[in-house]
Amino acid sequence: NLVRDMLLYRRDRALYVLAGIPADWIAQGENIGVQNAPVTFGGKISFRLTYPRPGRMILTFTPPAKPVDLRARFPIGESHSIKSATVNGKPVKTFSKSQVFLPQVAMPVTIEVEFQ
């Protein structure tokens, strides 16, 4: 359960993804993913985080059948912060130092972040 909670968990109405993953668990050129994980509110989710180059991470997320508020944390380390984020190629402003927040995700999304 602890490892699962590091990868994904639900609190209130939001699904938290990668909340407990330390920055040193992923290096440039690597990825972390989960496929068809059952969730307590019904259905299954999948996601894959890739780290293609310095300062950039990409998360692809497939939600369960019901829309879900998504809180995606990027394991970029304490000394870094997200500078820009896009969802399916469109800029979004709903991010903090290391998280992107998306309300009512009902279809697969690709979140790309640039950080320094």
C-alpha atoms as a printed R data frame, in Angstrom:
    type eleno elety resid chain resno       x      y       z
1   ATOM     1    CA   ASN     A     1   0.000  0.000   0.000
2   ATOM     2    CA   LEU     A     2   2.852  2.395   0.749
3   ATOM     3    CA   VAL     A     3   4.362  2.018  -2.729
4   ATOM     4    CA   ARG     A     4   0.931  2.398  -4.315
5   ATOM     5    CA   ASP     A     5   0.329  5.600  -2.325
6   ATOM     6    CA   MET     A     6   3.685  6.951  -3.550
7   ATOM     7    CA   LEU     A     7   2.445  6.461  -7.110
8   ATOM     8    CA   LEU     A     8  -1.246  7.319  -6.739
9   ATOM     9    CA   TYR     A     9  -3.903  7.885  -4.114
10  ATOM    10    CA   ARG     A    10  -7.221  9.628  -3.690
11  ATOM    11    CA   ARG     A    11  -7.976 12.348  -1.183
12  ATOM    12    CA   ASP     A    12 -11.385 13.981  -1.115
13  ATOM    13    CA   ARG     A    13 -12.376 14.357  -4.785
14  ATOM    14    CA   ALA     A    14  -8.848 14.489  -6.237
15  ATOM    15    CA   LEU     A    15  -6.507 11.823  -7.551
16  ATOM    16    CA   TYR     A    16  -2.868 12.447  -6.647
17  ATOM    17    CA   VAL     A    17  -0.303 11.015  -9.048
18  ATOM    18    CA   LEU     A    18   3.430 10.629  -8.266
19  ATOM    19    CA   ALA     A    19   2.989 12.428  -4.935
20  ATOM    20    CA   GLY     A    20   5.637 10.401  -3.092
21  ATOM    21    CA   ILE     A    21   8.213  9.795  -5.797
22  ATOM    22    CA   PRO     A    22  11.642 11.270  -4.965
23  ATOM    23    CA   ALA     A    23  13.531 13.126  -7.699
24  ATOM    24    CA   ASP     A    24  16.335 10.554  -7.705
25  ATOM    25    CA   TRP     A    25  13.928  7.772  -8.760
26  ATOM    26    CA   ILE     A    26  13.952  9.069 -12.343
27  ATOM    27    CA   ALA     A    27  16.890 10.229 -14.433
28  ATOM    28    CA   GLN     A    28  17.070 11.729 -17.888
29  ATOM    29    CA   GLY     A    29  16.044  9.118 -20.464
30  ATOM    30    CA   GLU     A    30  14.047  7.060 -17.946
31  ATOM    31    CA   ASN     A    31  10.324  6.707 -17.241
32  ATOM    32    CA   ILE     A    32   7.965  5.660 -14.475
33  ATOM    33    CA   GLY     A    33   4.565  4.229 -15.279
34  ATOM    34    CA   VAL     A    34   1.490  2.408 -14.101
35  ATOM    35    CA   GLN     A    35  -0.910  0.586 -16.379
36  ATOM    36    CA   ASN     A    36  -4.546 -0.285 -15.653
37  ATOM    37    CA   ALA     A    37  -4.337  0.341 -11.903
38  ATOM    38    CA   PRO     A    38  -7.723 -0.075 -10.203
39  ATOM    39    CA   VAL     A    39  -8.871  2.957  -8.218
40  ATOM    40    CA   THR     A    40 -11.224  3.004  -5.247
41  ATOM    41    CA   PHE     A    41 -13.824  5.202  -6.952
42  ATOM    42    CA   GLY     A    42 -14.256  2.796  -9.864
43  ATOM    43    CA   GLY     A    43 -12.417  2.010 -13.035
44  ATOM    44    CA   LYS     A    44  -8.719  1.937 -13.818
45  ATOM    45    CA   ILE     A    45  -6.080  4.534 -14.589
46  ATOM    46    CA   SER     A    46  -2.800  4.488 -16.457
47  ATOM    47    CA   PHE     A    47   0.038  6.990 -16.587
48  ATOM    48    CA   ARG     A    48   3.623  7.302 -17.762
49  ATOM    49    CA   LEU     A    49   6.125  9.949 -16.761
50  ATOM    50    CA   THR     A    50   9.092 10.453 -19.085
51  ATOM    51    CA   TYR     A    51  12.173 12.615 -18.619
52  ATOM    52    CA   PRO     A    52  13.417 13.174 -22.198
53  ATOM    53    CA   ARG     A    53  15.925 15.964 -21.564
54  ATOM    54    CA   PRO     A    54  17.159 18.283 -18.795
55  ATOM    55    CA   GLY     A    55  14.425 20.648 -17.628
56  ATOM    56    CA   ARG     A    56  11.538 18.796 -19.261
57  ATOM    57    CA   MET     A    57   9.154 16.069 -18.100
58  ATOM    58    CA   ILE     A    58   6.077 14.656 -19.818
59  ATOM    59    CA   LEU     A    59   3.180 12.867 -18.120
60  ATOM    60    CA   THR     A    60   0.578 10.971 -20.121
61  ATOM    61    CA   PHE     A    61  -2.515 10.151 -18.069
62  ATOM    62    CA   THR     A    62  -5.579  8.062 -18.862
63  ATOM    63    CA   PRO     A    63  -8.399  8.663 -16.349
64  ATOM    64    CA   PRO     A    64 -11.020  6.219 -15.090
65  ATOM    65    CA   ALA     A    65 -14.527  6.181 -16.589
66  ATOM    66    CA   LYS     A    66 -15.696  9.027 -14.309
67  ATOM    67    CA   PRO     A    67 -14.062 12.475 -14.540
68  ATOM    68    CA   VAL     A    68 -11.479 13.098 -11.823
69  ATOM    69    CA   ASP     A    69  -9.666 16.139 -10.434
70  ATOM    70    CA   LEU     A    70  -5.988 15.425 -11.137
71  ATOM    71    CA   ARG     A    71  -3.086 16.583  -8.971
72  ATOM    72    CA   ALA     A    72   0.092 15.569 -10.803
73  ATOM    73    CA   ARG     A    73   3.350 16.085  -8.911
74  ATOM    74    CA   PHE     A    74   6.539 16.114 -10.942
75  ATOM    75    CA   PRO     A    75   9.618 14.729  -9.103
76  ATOM    76    CA   ILE     A    76  11.935 17.609 -10.020
77  ATOM    77    CA   GLY     A    77  13.667 18.100  -6.658
78  ATOM    78    CA   GLU     A    78  13.438 20.838  -4.061
79  ATOM    79    CA   SER     A    79  15.897 23.163  -5.818
80  ATOM    80    CA   HIS     A    80  13.806 23.270  -9.016
81  ATOM    81    CA   SER     A    81  10.394 24.649  -9.929
82  ATOM    82    CA   ILE     A    82   8.033 24.431 -12.873
83  ATOM    83    CA   LYS     A    83   8.331 27.446 -15.167
84  ATOM    84    CA   SER     A    84   5.675 26.493 -17.745
85  ATOM    85    CA   ALA     A    85   3.135 23.749 -18.370
86  ATOM    86    CA   THR     A    86   1.003 22.627 -21.287
87  ATOM    87    CA   VAL     A    87  -1.888 20.190 -21.479
88  ATOM    88    CA   ASN     A    88  -2.393 18.566 -24.859
89  ATOM    89    CA   GLY     A    89  -0.203 21.301 -26.330
90  ATOM    90    CA   LYS     A    90  -2.101 24.236 -24.796
91  ATOM    91    CA   PRO     A    91  -0.561 26.413 -22.061
92  ATOM    92    CA   VAL     A    92  -2.058 26.171 -18.568
93  ATOM    93    CA   LYS     A    93  -1.532 28.333 -15.513
94  ATOM    94    CA   THR     A    94  -2.822 25.863 -12.912
95  ATOM    95    CA   PHE     A    95   0.539 24.788 -11.532
96  ATOM    96    CA   SER     A    96   2.692 25.347  -8.471
97  ATOM    97    CA   LYS     A    97   6.373 24.716  -7.795
98  ATOM    98    CA   SER     A    98   6.145 20.998  -8.620
99  ATOM    99    CA   GLN     A    99   2.468 20.206  -9.303
100 ATOM   100    CA   VAL     A   100  -0.056 20.665 -12.086
101 ATOM   101    CA   PHE     A   101  -3.760 20.782 -11.167
102 ATOM   102    CA   LEU     A   102  -6.463 19.797 -13.655
103 ATOM   103    CA   PRO     A   103 -10.173 19.728 -12.793
104 ATOM   104    CA   GLN     A   104 -12.525 17.046 -14.069
105 ATOM   105    CA   VAL     A   105 -10.197 15.127 -16.377
106 ATOM   106    CA   ALA     A   106 -12.430 12.868 -18.464
107 ATOM   107    CA   MET     A   107 -10.170 12.018 -21.415
108 ATOM   108    CA   PRO     A   108  -6.490 11.101 -21.789
109 ATOM   109    CA   VAL     A   109  -4.154 14.074 -21.357
110 ATOM   110    CA   THR     A   110  -0.506 14.800 -21.948
111 ATOM   111    CA   ILE     A   111   1.056 17.261 -19.519
112 ATOM   112    CA   GLU     A   112   4.440 18.718 -20.421
113 ATOM   113    CA   VAL     A   113   6.408 20.812 -17.946
114 ATOM   114    CA   GLU     A   114   9.538 22.885 -18.303
115 ATOM   115    CA   PHE     A   115  11.452 23.447 -15.076
116 ATOM   116    CA   GLN     A   116  14.694 24.888 -13.799
